[in-house]
Amino acid sequence: MSLVDLIAQADERGLAASGLACLDRCLPLLGADDDLLRPLWASLADGSDWGPGLDRARGTLGAEERAADEAARLTRRMLDAVPARRTADAVRPWADACSVASLRVHRLLDPAADGTPADAGLDTGRVGDTADLPPLVAAELRRQRAVLELLAEHGPQGLRHALDVSVEGRRVLRAVVSRRARSGAE
């Protein structure tokens, strides 16, 4: 099943986890603490309102700055667009937009994609054709699918594993960002 199909069939918790995981993996671009979104993950697990955790996360990062870096702007937009109410109708378009934004972020940062437009091949990758995607983008696509599949198969019990997938992806992206910063300083 394609990523697009998984998003279309996901329930409210799966959609919220999908969008949150995309945002969580991109947090290194905002210099955010790894635990910034923990309260939102916890609210998914216990079914509570994620509004207070969302307000804290946005407040911690402050107002949006005009970053020159497109990847950081895309990440900030994901955070700014988190719906206050966690209903399927509210989170479905956000989760879908986060999927695309996160893939664009990974395309922008993938050394194998230098010179390629940020959205090249993403639509075909989301519907299942990953042949022409650079490695970082293909790995992000696999993570997005894994999160949705874990929630579809295991319900709330899949959240812990979904968070693990997100943490692993955040580490990968942090390493890429660090490597780019070092090579830019040389």
PDB file of N, CA and C in Angstrom, residues 108-175:
ATOM      1  N   LEU A 108      16.157  18.406   0.285  1.00  0.00           N
ATOM      2  CA  LEU A 108      17.032  19.576   0.343  1.00  0.00           C
ATOM      3  C   LEU A 108      18.367  19.263   1.019  1.00  0.00           C
ATOM      4  N   LEU A 109      18.343  18.365   1.989  1.00  0.00           N
ATOM      5  CA  LEU A 109      19.552  18.060   2.755  1.00  0.00           C
ATOM      6  C   LEU A 109      20.337  16.867   2.231  1.00  0.00           C
ATOM      7  N   ASP A 110      19.769  16.121   1.309  1.00  0.00           N
ATOM      8  CA  ASP A 110      20.420  14.910   0.799  1.00  0.00           C
ATOM      9  C   ASP A 110      21.557  15.287  -0.142  1.00  0.00           C
ATOM     10  N   PRO A 111      22.795  14.924   0.207  1.00  0.00           N
ATOM     11  CA  PRO A 111      23.932  15.270  -0.656  1.00  0.00           C
ATOM     12  C   PRO A 111      23.811  14.669  -2.056  1.00  0.00           C
ATOM     13  N   ALA A 112      23.114  13.548  -2.175  1.00  0.00           N
ATOM     14  CA  ALA A 112      22.950  12.903  -3.480  1.00  0.00           C
ATOM     15  C   ALA A 112      21.943  13.636  -4.354  1.00  0.00           C
ATOM     16  N   ALA A 113      21.212  14.597  -3.794  1.00  0.00           N
ATOM     17  CA  ALA A 113      20.172  15.318  -4.538  1.00  0.00           C
ATOM     18  C   ALA A 113      20.600  16.721  -4.935  1.00  0.00           C
ATOM     19  N   ASP A 114      21.880  17.051  -4.784  1.00  0.00           N
ATOM     20  CA  ASP A 114      22.339  18.406  -5.109  1.00  0.00           C
ATOM     21  C   ASP A 114      21.908  18.806  -6.515  1.00  0.00           C
ATOM     22  N   GLY A 115      21.314  19.988  -6.589  1.00  0.00           N
ATOM     23  CA  GLY A 115      20.893  20.523  -7.871  1.00  0.00           C
ATOM     24  C   GLY A 115      19.524  20.055  -8.325  1.00  0.00           C
ATOM     25  N   THR A 116      18.906  19.140  -7.600  1.00  0.00           N
ATOM     26  CA  THR A 116      17.590  18.629  -7.962  1.00  0.00           C
ATOM     27  C   THR A 116      16.534  19.460  -7.253  1.00  0.00           C
ATOM     28  N   PRO A 117      15.455  19.819  -7.939  1.00  0.00           N
ATOM     29  CA  PRO A 117      14.385  20.566  -7.258  1.00  0.00           C
ATOM     30  C   PRO A 117      13.887  19.812  -6.025  1.00  0.00           C
ATOM     31  N   ALA A 118      13.489  20.567  -4.990  1.00  0.00           N
ATOM     32  CA  ALA A 118      13.117  19.977  -3.703  1.00  0.00           C
ATOM     33  C   ALA A 118      11.930  19.041  -3.785  1.00  0.00           C
ATOM     34  N   ASP A 119      11.073  19.206  -4.782  1.00  0.00           N
ATOM     35  CA  ASP A 119       9.898  18.345  -4.852  1.00  0.00           C
ATOM     36  C   ASP A 119       9.989  17.300  -5.957  1.00  0.00           C
ATOM     37  N   ALA A 120      11.132  17.188  -6.613  1.00  0.00           N
ATOM     38  CA  ALA A 120      11.303  16.235  -7.709  1.00  0.00           C
ATOM     39  C   ALA A 120      11.138  14.795  -7.229  1.00  0.00           C
ATOM     40  N   GLY A 121      10.203  14.107  -7.841  1.00  0.00           N
ATOM     41  CA  GLY A 121      10.004  12.684  -7.546  1.00  0.00           C
ATOM     42  C   GLY A 121       9.232  12.379  -6.282  1.00  0.00           C
ATOM     43  N   LEU A 122       8.873  13.380  -5.509  1.00  0.00           N
ATOM     44  CA  LEU A 122       8.209  13.112  -4.229  1.00  0.00           C
ATOM     45  C   LEU A 122       6.811  12.541  -4.420  1.00  0.00           C
ATOM     46  N   ASP A 123       6.069  13.053  -5.392  1.00  0.00           N
ATOM     47  CA  ASP A 123       4.719  12.527  -5.623  1.00  0.00           C
ATOM     48  C   ASP A 123       4.768  11.063  -6.035  1.00  0.00           C
ATOM     49  N   THR A 124       5.681  10.725  -6.940  1.00  0.00           N
ATOM     50  CA  THR A 124       5.769   9.323  -7.361  1.00  0.00           C
ATOM     51  C   THR A 124       6.277   8.449  -6.216  1.00  0.00           C
ATOM     52  N   GLY A 125       7.154   8.977  -5.394  1.00  0.00           N
ATOM     53  CA  GLY A 125       7.622   8.221  -4.231  1.00  0.00           C
ATOM     54  C   GLY A 125       6.513   7.959  -3.235  1.00  0.00           C
ATOM     55  N   ARG A 126       5.650   8.928  -3.034  1.00  0.00           N
ATOM     56  CA  ARG A 126       4.548   8.774  -2.080  1.00  0.00           C
ATOM     57  C   ARG A 126       3.510   7.762  -2.565  1.00  0.00           C
ATOM     58  N   VAL A 127       3.424   7.549  -3.882  1.00  0.00           N
ATOM     59  CA  VAL A 127       2.489   6.538  -4.384  1.00  0.00           C
ATOM     60  C   VAL A 127       3.168   5.192  -4.634  1.00  0.00           C
ATOM     61  N   GLY A 128       4.464   5.096  -4.326  1.00  0.00           N
ATOM     62  CA  GLY A 128       5.112   3.787  -4.339  1.00  0.00           C
ATOM     63  C   GLY A 128       6.333   3.620  -5.207  1.00  0.00           C
ATOM     64  N   ASP A 129       6.620   4.540  -6.111  1.00  0.00           N
ATOM     65  CA  ASP A 129       7.782   4.401  -6.986  1.00  0.00           C
ATOM     66  C   ASP A 129       8.968   5.158  -6.389  1.00  0.00           C
ATOM     67  N   THR A 130       9.842   4.424  -5.714  1.00  0.00           N
ATOM     68  CA  THR A 130      10.973   5.053  -5.024  1.00  0.00           C
ATOM     69  C   THR A 130      12.287   4.891  -5.778  1.00  0.00           C
ATOM     70  N   ALA A 131      12.238   4.376  -6.984  1.00  0.00           N
ATOM     71  CA  ALA A 131      13.457   4.050  -7.728  1.00  0.00           C
ATOM     72  C   ALA A 131      14.398   5.228  -7.914  1.00  0.00           C
ATOM     73  N   ASP A 132      13.876   6.409  -8.163  1.00  0.00           N
ATOM     74  CA  ASP A 132      14.737   7.552  -8.476  1.00  0.00           C
ATOM     75  C   ASP A 132      14.962   8.489  -7.300  1.00  0.00           C
ATOM     76  N   LEU A 133      14.567   8.068  -6.113  1.00  0.00           N
ATOM     77  CA  LEU A 133      14.738   8.939  -4.944  1.00  0.00           C
ATOM     78  C   LEU A 133      16.134   8.793  -4.355  1.00  0.00           C
ATOM     79  N   PRO A 134      16.735   9.901  -3.927  1.00  0.00           N
ATOM     80  CA  PRO A 134      18.034   9.801  -3.250  1.00  0.00           C
ATOM     81  C   PRO A 134      17.877   9.085  -1.906  1.00  0.00           C
ATOM     82  N   PRO A 135      18.970   8.551  -1.364  1.00  0.00           N
ATOM     83  CA  PRO A 135      18.907   7.694  -0.170  1.00  0.00           C
ATOM     84  C   PRO A 135      18.229   8.316   1.052  1.00  0.00           C
ATOM     85  N   LEU A 136      18.527   9.559   1.362  1.00  0.00           N
ATOM     86  CA  LEU A 136      17.943  10.188   2.547  1.00  0.00           C
ATOM     87  C   LEU A 136      16.425  10.323   2.399  1.00  0.00           C
ATOM     88  N   VAL A 137      15.976  10.644   1.212  1.00  0.00           N
ATOM     89  CA  VAL A 137      14.543  10.791   0.943  1.00  0.00           C
ATOM     90  C   VAL A 137      13.861   9.428   0.998  1.00  0.00           C
ATOM     91  N   ALA A 138      14.475   8.419   0.393  1.00  0.00           N
ATOM     92  CA  ALA A 138      13.895   7.075   0.410  1.00  0.00           C
ATOM     93  C   ALA A 138      13.780   6.550   1.851  1.00  0.00           C
ATOM     94  N   ALA A 139      14.784   6.829   2.664  1.00  0.00           N
ATOM     95  CA  ALA A 139      14.738   6.394   4.068  1.00  0.00           C
ATOM     96  C   ALA A 139      13.626   7.119   4.824  1.00  0.00           C
ATOM     97  N   GLU A 140      13.428   8.412   4.567  1.00  0.00           N
ATOM     98  CA  GLU A 140      12.347   9.156   5.203  1.00  0.00           C
ATOM     99  C   GLU A 140      10.993   8.600   4.771  1.00  0.00           C
ATOM    100  N   LEU A 141      10.859   8.258   3.522  1.00  0.00           N
ATOM    101  CA  LEU A 141       9.624   7.662   3.028  1.00  0.00           C
ATOM    102  C   LEU A 141       9.339   6.338   3.745  1.00  0.00           C
ATOM    103  N   ARG A 142      10.365   5.518   3.950  1.00  0.00           N
ATOM    104  CA  ARG A 142      10.193   4.254   4.687  1.00  0.00           C
ATOM    105  C   ARG A 142       9.766   4.518   6.130  1.00  0.00           C
ATOM    106  N   ARG A 143      10.334   5.539   6.748  1.00  0.00           N
ATOM    107  CA  ARG A 143       9.954   5.865   8.134  1.00  0.00           C
ATOM    108  C   ARG A 143       8.496   6.315   8.211  1.00  0.00           C
ATOM    109  N   GLN A 144       8.088   7.132   7.253  1.00  0.00           N
ATOM    110  CA  GLN A 144       6.700   7.584   7.253  1.00  0.00           C
ATOM    111  C   GLN A 144       5.737   6.408   7.110  1.00  0.00           C
ATOM    112  N   ARG A 145       6.052   5.499   6.226  1.00  0.00           N
ATOM    113  CA  ARG A 145       5.217   4.300   6.059  1.00  0.00           C
ATOM    114  C   ARG A 145       5.216   3.469   7.336  1.00  0.00           C
ATOM    115  N   ALA A 146       6.382   3.311   7.938  1.00  0.00           N
ATOM    116  CA  ALA A 146       6.491   2.489   9.147  1.00  0.00           C
ATOM    117  C   ALA A 146       5.614   3.035  10.269  1.00  0.00           C
ATOM    118  N   VAL A 147       5.614   4.346  10.457  1.00  0.00           N
ATOM    119  CA  VAL A 147       4.801   4.949  11.521  1.00  0.00           C
ATOM    120  C   VAL A 147       3.325   4.642  11.287  1.00  0.00           C
ATOM    121  N   LEU A 148       2.855   4.875  10.079  1.00  0.00           N
ATOM    122  CA  LEU A 148       1.442   4.626   9.782  1.00  0.00           C
ATOM    123  C   LEU A 148       1.091   3.142   9.896  1.00  0.00           C
ATOM    124  N   GLU A 149       1.976   2.272   9.447  1.00  0.00           N
ATOM    125  CA  GLU A 149       1.716   0.832   9.546  1.00  0.00           C
ATOM    126  C   GLU A 149       1.705   0.366  10.999  1.00  0.00           C
ATOM    127  N   LEU A 150       2.617   0.894  11.816  1.00  0.00           N
ATOM    128  CA  LEU A 150       2.638   0.524  13.235  1.00  0.00           C
ATOM    129  C   LEU A 150       1.337   0.900  13.935  1.00  0.00           C
ATOM    130  N   LEU A 151       0.842   2.087  13.656  1.00  0.00           N
ATOM    131  CA  LEU A 151      -0.410   2.522  14.287  1.00  0.00           C
ATOM    132  C   LEU A 151      -1.603   1.756  13.740  1.00  0.00           C
ATOM    133  N   ALA A 152      -1.598   1.448  12.444  1.00  0.00           N
ATOM    134  CA  ALA A 152      -2.705   0.697  11.853  1.00  0.00           C
ATOM    135  C   ALA A 152      -2.753  -0.725  12.408  1.00  0.00           C
ATOM    136  N   GLU A 153      -1.595  -1.335  12.606  1.00  0.00           N
ATOM    137  CA  GLU A 153      -1.534  -2.720  13.065  1.00  0.00           C
ATOM    138  C   GLU A 153      -1.681  -2.865  14.569  1.00  0.00           C
ATOM    139  N   HIS A 154      -1.150  -1.912  15.325  1.00  0.00           N
ATOM    140  CA  HIS A 154      -1.076  -2.080  16.784  1.00  0.00           C
ATOM    141  C   HIS A 154      -1.861  -1.044  17.581  1.00  0.00           C
ATOM    142  N   GLY A 155      -2.482  -0.100  16.914  1.00  0.00           N
ATOM    143  CA  GLY A 155      -3.248   0.916  17.635  1.00  0.00           C
ATOM    144  C   GLY A 155      -2.360   1.697  18.589  1.00  0.00           C
ATOM    145  N   PRO A 156      -2.888   2.058  19.757  1.00  0.00           N
ATOM    146  CA  PRO A 156      -2.113   2.862  20.711  1.00  0.00           C
ATOM    147  C   PRO A 156      -0.797   2.191  21.139  1.00  0.00           C
ATOM    148  N   GLN A 157      -0.764   0.870  21.125  1.00  0.00           N
ATOM    149  CA  GLN A 157       0.470   0.172  21.509  1.00  0.00           C
ATOM    150  C   GLN A 157       1.595   0.381  20.494  1.00  0.00           C
ATOM    151  N   GLY A 158       1.254   0.814  19.289  1.00  0.00           N
ATOM    152  CA  GLY A 158       2.266   1.089  18.275  1.00  0.00           C
ATOM    153  C   GLY A 158       2.943   2.439  18.434  1.00  0.00           C
ATOM    154  N   LEU A 159       2.424   3.279  19.346  1.00  0.00           N
ATOM    155  CA  LEU A 159       3.005   4.615  19.524  1.00  0.00           C
ATOM    156  C   LEU A 159       4.465   4.575  19.963  1.00  0.00           C
ATOM    157  N   ARG A 160       4.787   3.689  20.880  1.00  0.00           N
ATOM    158  CA  ARG A 160       6.172   3.613  21.370  1.00  0.00           C
ATOM    159  C   ARG A 160       7.137   3.300  20.233  1.00  0.00           C
ATOM    160  N   HIS A 161       6.747   2.345  19.397  1.00  0.00           N
ATOM    161  CA  HIS A 161       7.605   1.985  18.261  1.00  0.00           C
ATOM    162  C   HIS A 161       7.650   3.109  17.227  1.00  0.00           C
ATOM    163  N   ALA A 162       6.522   3.803  17.048  1.00  0.00           N
ATOM    164  CA  ALA A 162       6.497   4.946  16.131  1.00  0.00           C
ATOM    165  C   ALA A 162       7.448   6.033  16.625  1.00  0.00           C
ATOM    166  N   LEU A 163       7.447   6.268  17.928  1.00  0.00           N
ATOM    167  CA  LEU A 163       8.370   7.246  18.505  1.00  0.00           C
ATOM    168  C   LEU A 163       9.820   6.808  18.293  1.00  0.00           C
ATOM    169  N   ASP A 164      10.094   5.523  18.445  1.00  0.00           N
ATOM    170  CA  ASP A 164      11.448   5.005  18.200  1.00  0.00           C
ATOM    171  C   ASP A 164      11.885   5.248  16.760  1.00  0.00           C
ATOM    172  N   VAL A 165      10.969   5.035  15.815  1.00  0.00           N
ATOM    173  CA  VAL A 165      11.262   5.292  14.399  1.00  0.00           C
ATOM    174  C   VAL A 165      11.589   6.769  14.208  1.00  0.00           C
ATOM    175  N   SER A 166      10.831   7.623  14.866  1.00  0.00           N
ATOM    176  CA  SER A 166      11.044   9.061  14.749  1.00  0.00           C
ATOM    177  C   SER A 166      12.381   9.482  15.348  1.00  0.00           C
ATOM    178  N   VAL A 167      12.709   8.941  16.509  1.00  0.00           N
ATOM    179  CA  VAL A 167      13.977   9.279  17.165  1.00  0.00           C
ATOM    180  C   VAL A 167      15.156   8.868  16.288  1.00  0.00           C
ATOM    181  N   GLU A 168      15.074   7.688  15.699  1.00  0.00           N
ATOM    182  CA  GLU A 168      16.144   7.225  14.816  1.00  0.00           C
ATOM    183  C   GLU A 168      16.290   8.165  13.624  1.00  0.00           C
ATOM    184  N   GLY A 169      15.178   8.590  13.038  1.00  0.00           N
ATOM    185  CA  GLY A 169      15.221   9.519  11.916  1.00  0.00           C
ATOM    186  C   GLY A 169      15.773  10.882  12.307  1.00  0.00           C
ATOM    187  N   ARG A 170      15.453  11.316  13.523  1.00  0.00           N
ATOM    188  CA  ARG A 170      15.978  12.600  14.011  1.00  0.00           C
ATOM    189  C   ARG A 170      17.494  12.519  14.148  1.00  0.00           C
ATOM    190  N   ARG A 171      18.006  11.403  14.625  1.00  0.00           N
ATOM    191  CA  ARG A 171      19.462  11.225  14.747  1.00  0.00           C
ATOM    192  C   ARG A 171      20.137  11.288  13.380  1.00  0.00           C
ATOM    193  N   VAL A 172      19.518  10.652  12.409  1.00  0.00           N
ATOM    194  CA  VAL A 172      20.075  10.665  11.052  1.00  0.00           C
ATOM    195  C   VAL A 172      20.104  12.088  10.522  1.00  0.00           C
ATOM    196  N   LEU A 173      18.999  12.808  10.666  1.00  0.00           N
ATOM    197  CA  LEU A 173      18.948  14.173  10.160  1.00  0.00           C
ATOM    198  C   LEU A 173      19.921  15.084  10.911  1.00  0.00           C
ATOM    199  N   ARG A 174      20.048  14.888  12.213  1.00  0.00           N
ATOM    200  CA  ARG A 174      21.003  15.681  12.993  1.00  0.00           C
ATOM    201  C   ARG A 174      22.430  15.442  12.468  1.00  0.00           C
ATOM    202  N   ALA A 175      22.761  14.202  12.149  1.00  0.00           N
ATOM    203  CA  ALA A 175      24.091  13.903  11.617  1.00  0.00           C
ATOM    204  C   ALA A 175      24.304  14.574  10.258  1.00  0.00           C
TER     205      ALA A 175
END
